[in-house]
Amino acid sequence: MPAKLILRSVILLILFGSSAFAQKQQIDIQRIDPAFWWAGMKNPELQVLVYGANISAATVTMRYPGVEITRIEKTENPNYQFLFLNISAEAKPGVIPITFASGKKKRVLNYELKKREKSGSEYTGFNASDVIYLLMPDRFANGDETNDYVAGMLEKPNRAELFGRHGGDIKGVESKLDYLKDLGVTALWLNPVLENNQAHSTYHGYAISDFYKVDPRFGTNEDFRILTKRTHEKGMKMIMDMVFNHAGSETWFVKDPPQKDWVHQFPEYTNSNYRLSISIDPYASKVDTDKMQQGWFDRHMPDLNQHNKLLATYLIQNSIWWIEYAQLDGIRMDTHPYPYKDFMSAWCKQVLDEYPNFNIVGEVWEERVLLTSYFQRNSKNSDGYQGNLPSITDFPLKSALNTAFNERDGWEEGLLRIYYVLIQDFAYTEPNNNVIFLDNHDITRFATSVGEDINKQKMGFAALLTLRGIPQLFYGGEIGMPGDGGNHGKLRADMPGGWKGDTRSVFTEAGRTASENELFHYISTILNWRKSKSVIHNGKLMHFIPENGIYVYFRYTDTESVMVILNNNSEEKTLTTQRFNERLQGFNSAENIVTKQTVSNLQSIVLPGKSATILELRK
Ligand code: CA
């Protein structure tokens, strides 16, 4: 065989794999993305990616009432074909036989159009009536030890390694749903559950290697669908964490891309500069902008080019597929300002066109209000940008809440920090749709921020659960779990009791220490009270400039009123309430919703040092 031919054979062997050679009479189809779709979607167009050795040589035909192939796109890589189907409103659920023919070879693929479980407008999303519980599936509970290692996965489990895989999974989460329900949260956000088949540090989930497949170490797609169903049965919602900015370097379409420009390429490795400011900066240079939008998140996370139309559609359809398949209630989008912002806007629009009452929160990790508000839908940005994003992560408020209780009040310090964040709410079109939080999987845990002081922790949770917005807790926060943001492995420690053989279980009263129980019950009491309090969900907010280390605010409607008092002084104080008469008028007493005690004298209220007092006012 001439050298050139041998070389070509070797390349073909690498490209197609030996199995393709073994069955060379078959037309090779390794994947169809999405694997199925639904009849009756609002958007009739569907892009179907077909991947297999030299699949572009095949002729494609199909016949199905109400469905037709409107066009076919082939790319520079012969292993791809993109079929564009028009699925009319008349098309019924069923199986579409799609025939692939090449020479004497022929293969029929049965493509399923499923029946929708409910209409797009019946997906109601999450909102300020909810409290979200964020958990890292690898670190919460190991419900199935048999999936700790799965053949074909590059990283093996190692619980002794801080950055290793510890074995937590979907079944583990399912086994703790009653714990979460009793705690009083109403929505779950799991860090990404999709496959991360990377060599190391895959536990966090943010290097997705297959956008259509749950990581087998967490379970199957079906396990995730069932988890969502069980979560719904317990009266809670499911928010899925998605990443469009980057993929894992082991992603199949990164290793054999349909087009070179699916991933941003540089002559030599180039990092993102991680400057979200580029997204809004009217004076940004091209070199900085390119580095921000096209630089890689890290060496193992290649940057995706969402300006490639085929990839853009692939990602948008992927999110819709998961909403429909798993019956999601919301999406949390990672690194929202990193991809091209016109694409992110188009993505939000398409999801909300299909599911008008759905909710999406974009991670905008910035502590300046104008940098976060810019992305929220209907913001009046002078550059005309319309982000279409309903909700943003409220990092400015997080920052204030993490600092306020550690300081004595000054002109801008202490409680004034919270006040000065809230006065900027004019910049948000929907401040009550902001996701508010004390901490998350990337930053120092709140307990550590306040020196593990239980009184300060209570103040933080009381404020979080009564201010405007959608509160989000981070697993372990309810028991005051510490963790420094400088060490992600420790920050994302295992929940004690989630693993067989753990010396104690914080999922039970008996397994928690006295101070853990004290905090747990404090938070749980407020959470369970909050569930039915529309005045907290949708009531107005009025606050009074903090004075003498005391911050008073009210959540109120025409008929209900809740008074929240934060005493940032170390000493007990007696608050004379005349200054708050415009909100106290008409009320004679109150119930302290934590102690359940009645406050019969509203003129003068005794406040313990470093405390929060939540009073439901009575007529
Ligand atoms: Ca496991």
Coordinates of C-alpha atoms and ligand atoms in Angstrom, one line a residue:
M1 CA 0.0 0.0 0.0
P2 CA 1.5 3.4 -0.9
A3 CA 2.5 5.5 2.1
K4 CA -0.1 8.1 1.3
L5 CA -2.9 5.5 1.3
I6 CA -1.7 3.9 4.6
L7 CA -1.7 7.4 6.2
R8 CA -5.2 8.0 4.9
S9 CA -6.4 4.7 6.3
V10 CA -4.9 5.5 9.7
I11 CA -6.6 8.8 9.7
L12 CA -9.9 7.2 8.7
L13 CA -9.5 4.6 11.5
I14 CA -8.9 7.4 14.0
L15 CA -11.8 9.4 12.7
F16 CA -14.4 6.7 12.4
G17 CA -13.3 4.2 14.9
S18 CA -12.9 0.5 14.3
S19 CA -16.6 -0.3 14.9
A20 CA -17.5 1.6 11.8
F21 CA -15.2 -0.6 9.8
A22 CA -16.6 -3.8 11.3
Q23 CA -20.0 -2.8 10.0
K24 CA -19.1 -0.9 6.9
Q25 CA -22.3 -1.9 5.1
Q26 CA -24.2 0.1 7.7
I27 CA -24.6 3.8 7.5
D28 CA -22.9 5.0 10.6
I29 CA -25.0 7.3 12.8
Q30 CA -23.5 7.9 16.2
R31 CA -25.8 10.6 17.5
I32 CA -28.9 12.5 16.7
D33 CA -29.2 15.8 18.7
P34 CA -31.8 16.3 19.9
A35 CA -32.7 12.6 20.1
F36 CA -36.4 13.4 20.0
W37 CA -38.7 16.4 20.0
W38 CA -42.4 17.3 20.7
A39 CA -45.4 18.0 18.6
G40 CA -47.2 21.3 19.2
M41 CA -44.2 23.5 20.0
K42 CA -44.7 27.2 19.2
N43 CA -41.6 27.4 17.1
P44 CA -42.2 25.0 14.2
E45 CA -38.5 24.8 13.1
L46 CA -36.2 22.1 14.5
Q47 CA -32.5 21.7 13.7
V48 CA -31.5 18.0 13.9
L49 CA -27.8 17.3 14.1
V50 CA -26.8 14.0 12.7
Y51 CA -23.3 12.7 13.4
G52 CA -21.6 9.6 12.0
A53 CA -18.7 8.6 9.8
N54 CA -19.1 10.4 6.5
I55 CA -22.8 10.9 7.1
S56 CA -22.8 13.9 4.8
A57 CA -22.6 11.5 1.8
A58 CA -26.0 10.1 2.6
T59 CA -29.2 11.3 1.0
V60 CA -32.0 12.0 3.4
T61 CA -35.7 11.5 2.8
M62 CA -38.8 11.4 5.0
R63 CA -42.5 11.4 4.8
Y64 CA -44.8 12.3 7.7
P65 CA -48.1 14.2 7.8
G66 CA -47.4 17.9 8.8
V67 CA -43.6 17.5 8.9
E68 CA -41.1 18.3 6.1
I69 CA -37.5 18.8 5.7
T70 CA -37.1 22.4 4.6
R71 CA -33.4 22.4 4.1
I72 CA -30.2 20.4 4.8
E73 CA -26.9 22.0 5.8
K74 CA -23.6 20.2 5.4
T75 CA -20.4 21.5 6.9
E76 CA -16.6 21.2 6.2
N77 CA -16.6 18.0 8.4
P78 CA -18.2 15.1 6.4
N79 CA -19.3 13.5 9.7
Y80 CA -22.2 15.9 10.0
Q81 CA -25.5 16.7 8.5
F82 CA -27.9 19.3 9.9
L83 CA -31.6 18.7 9.0
F84 CA -34.1 21.5 9.3
L85 CA -37.6 20.2 9.9
N86 CA -40.7 22.2 9.8
I87 CA -43.2 20.7 12.3
S88 CA -46.5 22.3 11.5
A89 CA -49.3 22.7 14.1
E90 CA -51.1 19.8 12.4
A91 CA -48.3 17.3 13.0
K92 CA -49.4 14.6 15.5
P93 CA -47.1 12.9 18.0
G94 CA -45.7 9.8 16.5
V95 CA -42.6 8.3 14.9
I96 CA -41.1 9.9 11.8
P97 CA -39.1 7.4 9.7
I98 CA -36.1 9.3 8.3
T99 CA -34.2 7.3 5.5
F100 CA -30.5 7.8 5.0
A101 CA -29.2 6.2 1.7
S102 CA -25.7 6.1 0.3
G103 CA -25.0 3.9 -2.7
K104 CA -26.4 0.5 -1.8
K105 CA -26.4 1.3 1.9
K106 CA -29.6 2.4 3.6
R107 CA -30.7 3.1 7.2
V108 CA -34.0 4.2 8.6
L109 CA -34.0 6.2 11.7
N110 CA -37.2 6.5 13.7
Y111 CA -37.4 10.0 15.0
E112 CA -40.0 10.5 17.7
L113 CA -42.3 13.4 18.1
K114 CA -43.6 13.1 21.7
K115 CA -46.8 14.4 23.1
R116 CA -46.3 17.5 25.3
E117 CA -47.2 17.0 29.0
K118 CA -48.5 20.6 29.2
S119 CA -48.6 23.7 27.2
G120 CA -45.8 26.3 27.2
S121 CA -47.8 28.8 29.2
E122 CA -48.4 26.2 32.0
Y123 CA -44.7 26.3 32.9
T124 CA -45.0 28.9 35.7
G125 CA -41.3 29.3 36.6
F126 CA -40.0 30.4 40.0
N127 CA -40.6 33.7 41.7
A128 CA -40.4 35.6 45.0
S129 CA -42.8 33.2 46.6
D130 CA -40.0 30.7 46.4
V131 CA -36.8 30.1 48.3
I132 CA -34.1 28.3 46.3
Y133 CA -31.8 25.7 47.8
L134 CA -28.5 25.4 45.9
L135 CA -26.7 22.1 46.3
M136 CA -23.7 20.5 44.7
P137 CA -24.8 17.0 43.7
D138 CA -21.4 15.4 44.1
R139 CA -21.2 16.8 47.7
F140 CA -24.7 16.4 49.1
A141 CA -25.6 12.7 49.4
N142 CA -24.5 9.4 47.9
G143 CA -27.6 7.5 47.1
D144 CA -26.1 4.9 44.8
E145 CA -22.6 3.6 45.5
T146 CA -22.7 1.5 42.3
N147 CA -22.4 4.6 40.1
D148 CA -19.4 6.1 42.0
Y149 CA -17.3 4.8 39.2
V150 CA -18.6 4.2 35.7
A151 CA -16.5 2.6 33.0
G152 CA -15.4 5.1 30.4
M153 CA -15.3 8.0 32.8
L154 CA -11.8 9.5 32.9
E155 CA -11.8 10.5 36.5
K156 CA -12.2 7.9 39.2
P157 CA -13.8 8.6 42.6
N158 CA -11.6 9.8 45.5
R159 CA -13.4 11.1 48.5
A160 CA -10.1 11.8 50.3
E161 CA -9.3 14.4 47.6
L162 CA -10.8 17.9 48.1
F163 CA -11.1 18.4 44.4
G164 CA -12.0 14.8 43.6
R165 CA -15.3 13.2 42.9
H166 CA -17.0 12.1 46.1
G167 CA -19.8 10.1 44.8
G168 CA -22.9 12.2 45.5
D169 CA -25.7 11.7 43.0
I170 CA -29.3 12.2 42.0
K171 CA -30.6 9.3 44.1
G172 CA -28.9 11.0 47.0
V173 CA -30.8 14.2 46.4
E174 CA -34.0 12.3 46.0
S175 CA -33.5 10.6 49.4
K176 CA -33.3 14.0 51.1
L177 CA -36.3 15.6 49.6
D178 CA -38.3 15.3 52.8
Y179 CA -35.4 17.0 54.7
L180 CA -35.6 19.9 52.2
K181 CA -39.3 20.1 52.3
D182 CA -39.3 20.2 56.1
L183 CA -36.6 22.8 56.1
G184 CA -39.0 24.9 54.1
V185 CA -37.3 25.7 50.8
T186 CA -39.5 25.5 47.7
A187 CA -37.1 25.2 44.8
L188 CA -33.9 23.3 44.2
W189 CA -30.9 24.4 42.1
L190 CA -28.4 21.7 41.5
N191 CA -24.9 22.7 40.1
P192 CA -24.8 21.2 36.6
V193 CA -25.8 17.5 36.4
L194 CA -24.6 17.0 32.8
E195 CA -21.7 14.8 31.8
N196 CA -18.3 16.2 32.6
N197 CA -16.0 13.5 31.3
Q198 CA -12.7 15.3 32.0
A199 CA -9.6 13.9 33.6
H200 CA -9.9 15.9 36.8
S201 CA -11.9 18.4 38.9
T202 CA -15.1 17.3 37.3
Y203 CA -17.1 17.3 40.6
H204 CA -18.4 20.9 40.1
G205 CA -20.0 20.1 36.8
Y206 CA -19.1 23.2 34.9
A207 CA -17.0 21.5 32.1
I208 CA -19.9 19.9 30.3
S209 CA -18.8 17.2 27.8
D210 CA -22.3 16.2 26.6
F211 CA -25.1 18.7 26.6
Y212 CA -27.7 16.0 26.2
K213 CA -26.6 13.6 28.9
V214 CA -26.7 13.5 32.6
D215 CA -23.3 12.5 34.0
P216 CA -23.6 8.7 34.7
R217 CA -21.9 9.2 38.0
F218 CA -25.0 11.2 39.0
G219 CA -27.5 8.9 37.3
T220 CA -29.3 8.8 34.0
N221 CA -31.4 11.4 32.1
E222 CA -34.4 9.4 33.4
D223 CA -33.2 9.6 37.0
F224 CA -33.0 13.4 36.6
R225 CA -36.5 13.5 35.1
I226 CA -37.8 11.4 38.0
L227 CA -36.1 13.6 40.6
T228 CA -37.9 16.6 39.1
K229 CA -41.2 14.7 39.2
R230 CA -40.6 13.7 42.9
T231 CA -39.6 17.3 43.7
H232 CA -42.8 18.5 42.2
E233 CA -44.8 15.9 44.2
K234 CA -43.3 17.4 47.4
G235 CA -44.5 20.9 46.3
M236 CA -41.0 22.1 45.3
K237 CA -39.6 23.3 42.0
M238 CA -36.5 22.4 39.9
I239 CA -34.0 24.9 38.5
M240 CA -31.4 23.5 36.1
D241 CA -27.9 25.0 35.9
M242 CA -26.8 25.5 32.3
V243 CA -23.5 26.7 30.8
F244 CA -23.3 28.2 27.3
N245 CA -20.1 30.0 27.5
H246 CA -17.8 27.0 27.4
A247 CA -17.7 23.3 27.2
G248 CA -15.3 20.7 28.5
S249 CA -12.2 20.0 26.4
E250 CA -13.4 16.3 26.1
T251 CA -16.7 17.3 24.5
W252 CA -17.3 15.1 21.4
F253 CA -18.0 18.1 19.2
V254 CA -14.9 19.9 20.5
K255 CA -12.8 16.9 19.5
D256 CA -14.4 16.5 16.1
P257 CA -16.1 19.8 15.4
P258 CA -18.5 20.3 12.5
Q259 CA -16.8 23.6 11.7
K260 CA -13.6 25.0 13.1
D261 CA -15.3 28.0 14.5
W262 CA -17.6 26.2 17.0
V263 CA -14.8 27.0 19.4
H264 CA -12.9 30.2 19.5
Q265 CA -9.3 29.7 18.4
F266 CA -6.2 31.8 19.1
P267 CA -2.6 31.3 17.8
E268 CA -1.7 30.4 21.3
Y269 CA -3.7 29.6 24.4
T270 CA -5.6 32.7 25.5
N271 CA -7.6 33.1 28.7
S272 CA -10.7 35.3 29.1
N273 CA -9.9 38.5 31.0
Y274 CA -13.0 37.8 33.1
R275 CA -14.0 41.5 32.9
L276 CA -17.8 41.5 32.8
S277 CA -17.5 45.3 32.5
I278 CA -16.6 44.8 28.8
S279 CA -20.3 43.9 28.2
I280 CA -21.5 47.4 29.1
D281 CA -18.4 49.6 28.6
P282 CA -19.1 52.3 26.0
Y283 CA -15.4 52.8 25.6
A284 CA -14.2 49.2 25.4
S285 CA -11.4 48.4 23.0
K286 CA -11.7 45.5 20.5
V287 CA -8.7 43.7 21.9
D288 CA -10.2 43.6 25.4
T289 CA -13.7 42.8 24.1
D290 CA -12.3 39.8 22.1
K291 CA -10.4 38.5 25.1
M292 CA -13.4 38.7 27.3
Q293 CA -15.9 37.1 24.8
Q294 CA -13.6 34.7 23.0
G295 CA -10.8 33.8 25.5
W296 CA -11.1 30.4 27.2
F297 CA -12.4 30.1 30.7
D298 CA -9.5 27.8 31.4
R299 CA -7.4 25.3 29.5
H300 CA -10.0 22.6 30.0
M301 CA -12.9 24.8 29.1
P302 CA -12.8 25.9 25.5
D303 CA -14.8 29.0 24.7
L304 CA -17.9 28.4 22.5
N305 CA -18.6 30.6 19.5
Q306 CA -22.3 31.4 19.8
H307 CA -22.1 33.5 16.6
N308 CA -21.9 30.3 14.7
K309 CA -25.6 29.9 13.8
L310 CA -25.6 26.1 13.9
L311 CA -24.1 26.1 17.4
A312 CA -26.4 28.9 18.6
T313 CA -29.4 26.9 17.5
Y314 CA -27.9 23.7 19.1
L315 CA -27.6 25.5 22.5
I316 CA -31.0 27.2 22.4
Q317 CA -32.8 23.9 21.4
N318 CA -30.8 22.1 24.1
S319 CA -32.3 24.3 26.9
I320 CA -35.8 23.9 25.5
W321 CA -35.3 20.2 25.3
W322 CA -34.4 20.0 29.0
I323 CA -37.3 22.2 30.0
E324 CA -39.7 20.0 28.1
Y325 CA -38.1 16.6 29.0
A326 CA -37.5 17.2 32.7
Q327 CA -40.5 19.6 33.2
L328 CA -38.2 22.3 34.6
D329 CA -39.3 25.3 36.5
G330 CA -36.3 27.5 35.8
I331 CA -32.8 27.8 34.4
R332 CA -29.8 29.3 36.2
M333 CA -27.4 30.4 33.4
D334 CA -23.7 30.3 34.3
T335 CA -21.4 33.1 33.4
H336 CA -24.2 35.0 31.7
P337 CA -22.2 38.0 30.5
Y338 CA -19.4 36.0 29.0
P339 CA -20.9 34.8 25.7
Y340 CA -21.9 37.3 23.0
K341 CA -24.7 39.4 24.6
D342 CA -26.8 39.5 21.4
F343 CA -26.9 35.7 21.5
M344 CA -27.8 35.6 25.2
S345 CA -30.6 38.0 24.5
A346 CA -31.9 35.9 21.5
W347 CA -31.7 32.8 23.7
C348 CA -33.8 34.3 26.5
K349 CA -36.3 35.6 24.0
Q350 CA -36.7 32.1 22.3
V351 CA -37.2 30.4 25.7
L352 CA -39.7 32.9 26.9
D353 CA -41.5 32.9 23.5
E354 CA -42.0 29.1 24.1
Y355 CA -42.6 29.5 27.9
P356 CA -43.9 33.0 28.6
N357 CA -44.2 32.5 32.4
F358 CA -40.9 30.7 32.9
N359 CA -38.0 32.2 34.8
I360 CA -34.3 32.4 34.0
V361 CA -31.7 33.8 36.4
G362 CA -28.4 34.8 34.8
E363 CA -25.2 34.7 36.9
V364 CA -23.8 38.2 36.8
W365 CA -20.9 38.1 39.2
E366 CA -20.5 41.8 39.8
E367 CA -21.0 43.9 42.9
R368 CA -22.0 47.1 41.0
V369 CA -25.7 47.6 40.5
L370 CA -25.5 49.0 37.0
L371 CA -23.5 46.0 35.8
T372 CA -26.2 43.6 37.0
S373 CA -29.3 45.7 36.1
Y374 CA -28.1 46.1 32.6
F375 CA -29.0 42.5 31.7
Q376 CA -32.5 42.5 33.2
R377 CA -35.3 42.6 30.7
N378 CA -36.7 45.9 29.7
S379 CA -33.8 47.8 31.3
K380 CA -33.5 51.3 29.6
N381 CA -29.9 51.0 28.5
S382 CA -28.7 54.0 26.5
D383 CA -26.9 51.7 24.1
G384 CA -30.3 50.1 23.3
Y385 CA -29.3 46.7 24.6
Q386 CA -32.3 44.5 25.5
G387 CA -31.2 41.5 27.5
N388 CA -34.6 39.7 27.8
L389 CA -33.3 38.1 31.0
P390 CA -35.9 38.0 33.8
S391 CA -33.7 37.6 36.8
I392 CA -30.1 38.3 37.8
T393 CA -28.0 37.2 40.7
D394 CA -27.9 40.1 43.2
F395 CA -24.2 40.2 44.1
P396 CA -24.4 43.8 45.2
L397 CA -26.8 42.9 48.0
K398 CA -24.8 39.8 48.8
S399 CA -21.8 42.0 49.4
A400 CA -23.7 44.3 51.7
L401 CA -25.2 41.5 53.7
N402 CA -21.8 39.9 54.2
T403 CA -20.2 43.1 55.5
A404 CA -23.0 44.9 57.4
F405 CA -23.1 42.9 60.6
N406 CA -19.3 42.9 61.0
E407 CA -19.2 46.7 61.2
R408 CA -20.4 49.5 63.4
D409 CA -22.8 51.7 61.5
G410 CA -21.2 54.8 60.0
W411 CA -22.2 57.1 57.2
E412 CA -21.9 54.3 54.7
E413 CA -20.8 51.4 56.9
G414 CA -22.7 48.7 58.7
L415 CA -26.5 48.5 58.0
L416 CA -26.1 51.6 55.7
R417 CA -24.5 49.2 53.2
I418 CA -27.8 47.4 52.8
Y419 CA -29.7 50.6 52.6
Y420 CA -27.4 52.0 49.9
V421 CA -27.8 48.9 47.7
L422 CA -31.6 49.0 48.0
I423 CA -31.9 52.7 47.1
Q424 CA -30.4 51.8 43.7
D425 CA -33.4 49.5 42.9
F426 CA -34.6 52.2 40.4
A427 CA -32.0 50.7 38.1
Y428 CA -33.8 47.3 38.0
T429 CA -37.0 46.8 36.1
E430 CA -37.9 43.8 38.4
P431 CA -35.9 44.0 41.7
N432 CA -38.4 41.5 43.2
N433 CA -37.2 39.0 40.6
N434 CA -33.5 39.3 41.6
V435 CA -32.1 36.2 43.1
I436 CA -30.7 37.3 46.5
F437 CA -28.3 35.2 48.6
L438 CA -25.7 35.3 51.3
D439 CA -23.3 32.9 49.6
N440 CA -23.0 30.2 46.9
H441 CA -20.6 27.6 45.6
D442 CA -18.0 30.1 44.5
I443 CA -17.6 32.4 47.4
T444 CA -16.9 32.3 51.1
R445 CA -19.7 30.8 53.1
F446 CA -21.8 33.3 55.1
A447 CA -20.9 31.6 58.4
T448 CA -17.2 32.2 57.7
S449 CA -17.9 35.8 56.6
V450 CA -19.4 36.6 60.0
G451 CA -16.8 34.7 62.1
E452 CA -19.2 31.8 62.7
D453 CA -21.2 34.1 65.0
I454 CA -24.7 32.6 65.3
N455 CA -26.4 36.0 66.0
K456 CA -24.9 37.5 62.9
Q457 CA -26.0 34.5 60.9
K458 CA -29.5 34.8 62.2
M459 CA -29.5 38.5 61.2
G460 CA -28.4 37.6 57.7
F461 CA -31.0 34.9 57.2
A462 CA -33.8 37.1 58.6
A463 CA -32.9 39.9 56.2
L464 CA -32.5 37.5 53.3
L465 CA -35.9 35.9 53.8
T466 CA -37.8 39.2 54.3
L467 CA -36.2 41.6 51.8
R468 CA -37.4 41.9 48.1
G469 CA -36.3 39.2 45.7
I470 CA -36.0 35.5 45.5
P471 CA -33.9 34.1 48.3
Q472 CA -31.3 31.4 47.6
L473 CA -29.6 29.3 50.3
F474 CA -26.4 27.3 49.8
Y475 CA -26.5 23.8 51.2
G476 CA -25.1 23.6 54.7
G477 CA -25.9 27.2 55.4
E478 CA -28.8 26.1 57.5
I479 CA -26.4 24.5 60.0
G480 CA -23.8 27.2 59.8
M481 CA -21.3 25.2 57.7
P482 CA -18.1 27.2 57.4
G483 CA -16.0 27.5 54.2
D484 CA -13.5 29.9 52.7
G485 CA -14.0 30.9 49.1
G486 CA -10.2 30.7 48.6
N487 CA -10.4 26.9 48.8
H488 CA -13.2 25.6 46.6
G489 CA -12.7 22.0 47.7
K490 CA -13.4 22.9 51.3
L491 CA -16.1 25.4 50.5
R492 CA -17.9 22.5 48.7
A493 CA -17.5 20.1 51.6
D494 CA -19.7 16.9 51.9
M495 CA -22.9 17.3 53.8
P496 CA -22.2 15.1 56.9
G497 CA -24.5 12.1 56.8
G498 CA -24.9 12.0 53.1
W499 CA -22.5 9.0 52.9
K500 CA -22.8 5.5 54.4
G501 CA -20.4 5.3 57.4
D502 CA -20.4 9.1 58.1
T503 CA -19.9 9.6 61.8
R504 CA -23.1 11.8 62.1
S505 CA -25.9 13.0 60.0
V506 CA -26.9 16.7 59.9
F507 CA -30.0 15.6 58.1
T508 CA -31.4 14.6 61.5
E509 CA -32.1 16.5 64.7
A510 CA -30.0 14.0 66.7
G511 CA -27.1 14.3 64.3
R512 CA -26.8 18.0 64.6
T513 CA -25.0 19.9 67.4
A514 CA -27.0 22.2 69.7
S515 CA -25.9 25.3 67.9
E516 CA -26.6 23.7 64.5
N517 CA -30.1 22.9 65.6
E518 CA -30.6 26.4 67.0
L519 CA -29.7 27.9 63.6
F520 CA -31.6 25.2 61.7
H521 CA -34.8 25.8 63.6
Y522 CA -34.5 29.6 63.3
I523 CA -34.1 29.4 59.5
S524 CA -36.7 26.7 59.2
T525 CA -39.2 28.7 61.2
I526 CA -38.9 31.7 59.0
L527 CA -38.9 29.6 55.8
N528 CA -42.1 27.8 56.7
W529 CA -43.8 31.0 57.8
R530 CA -42.7 32.7 54.6
K531 CA -44.2 30.0 52.4
S532 CA -47.8 31.4 52.7
K533 CA -46.9 35.1 53.2
S534 CA -47.9 36.9 50.1
V535 CA -46.9 40.2 51.8
I536 CA -43.3 39.0 51.7
H537 CA -43.6 37.5 48.2
N538 CA -45.2 40.6 46.6
G539 CA -45.7 43.2 49.2
K540 CA -44.2 46.7 48.9
L541 CA -41.0 47.6 50.7
M542 CA -40.5 50.7 52.8
H543 CA -37.4 51.3 54.8
F544 CA -36.2 54.0 57.2
I545 CA -32.6 55.2 57.0
P546 CA -30.7 53.3 59.6
E547 CA -30.1 55.3 62.8
N548 CA -28.2 54.4 65.9
G549 CA -27.3 51.0 64.5
I550 CA -30.9 50.1 63.9
Y551 CA -32.5 49.4 60.5
V552 CA -36.3 49.2 60.2
Y553 CA -38.2 48.2 57.1
F554 CA -41.7 47.1 56.3
R555 CA -43.2 44.7 53.8
Y556 CA -46.8 45.7 53.3
T557 CA -50.0 45.5 51.3
D558 CA -53.3 47.3 51.8
T559 CA -54.2 44.7 54.4
E560 CA -51.0 43.2 55.8
S561 CA -47.8 44.5 57.2
V562 CA -44.6 42.9 58.5
M563 CA -42.0 45.0 60.4
V564 CA -38.4 43.9 60.4
I565 CA -35.9 45.4 62.8
L566 CA -32.2 44.8 62.6
N567 CA -30.2 45.8 65.7
N568 CA -26.6 45.9 64.7
N569 CA -25.5 47.1 68.2
S570 CA -23.9 44.5 70.5
E571 CA -26.1 45.8 73.4
E572 CA -29.9 45.5 73.9
K573 CA -31.8 48.6 72.7
T574 CA -35.3 49.9 73.3
L575 CA -36.7 51.3 70.1
T576 CA -39.2 54.1 70.3
T577 CA -41.3 53.7 67.2
Q578 CA -43.0 57.1 66.6
R579 CA -40.8 57.7 63.6
F580 CA -42.4 54.7 61.8
N581 CA -46.0 55.8 62.4
E582 CA -46.9 56.0 58.7
R583 CA -46.6 52.2 58.6
L584 CA -47.7 51.4 62.1
Q585 CA -50.9 53.4 62.0
G586 CA -53.9 51.1 62.5
F587 CA -52.0 48.3 64.1
N588 CA -52.2 47.6 67.8
S589 CA -50.1 44.6 68.4
A590 CA -47.8 42.1 66.6
E591 CA -46.6 38.6 66.7
N592 CA -42.9 37.8 66.7
I593 CA -42.9 35.1 64.1
V594 CA -39.8 33.4 65.5
T595 CA -40.5 33.4 69.3
K596 CA -44.3 33.3 68.7
Q597 CA -44.6 35.9 71.4
T598 CA -47.2 38.7 71.2
V599 CA -45.9 42.2 71.3
S600 CA -48.7 44.3 72.8
N601 CA -46.9 47.6 73.0
L602 CA -45.8 48.8 69.6
Q603 CA -44.7 52.2 70.8
S604 CA -41.6 50.8 72.4
I605 CA -39.9 47.6 71.4
V606 CA -37.0 45.9 73.2
L607 CA -34.3 44.6 70.8
P608 CA -31.6 42.1 71.9
G609 CA -28.1 43.0 70.9
K610 CA -27.1 41.8 67.4
S611 CA -30.5 40.6 66.5
A612 CA -33.3 40.6 63.9
T613 CA -36.9 40.9 65.0
I614 CA -39.6 40.0 62.5
L615 CA -43.1 41.2 63.6
E616 CA -46.3 40.4 61.8
L617 CA -48.5 43.4 62.7
R618 CA -52.1 42.8 64.0
K619 CA -55.0 45.2 64.0
Ligands
CA1 CA -22.9 7.6 43.8

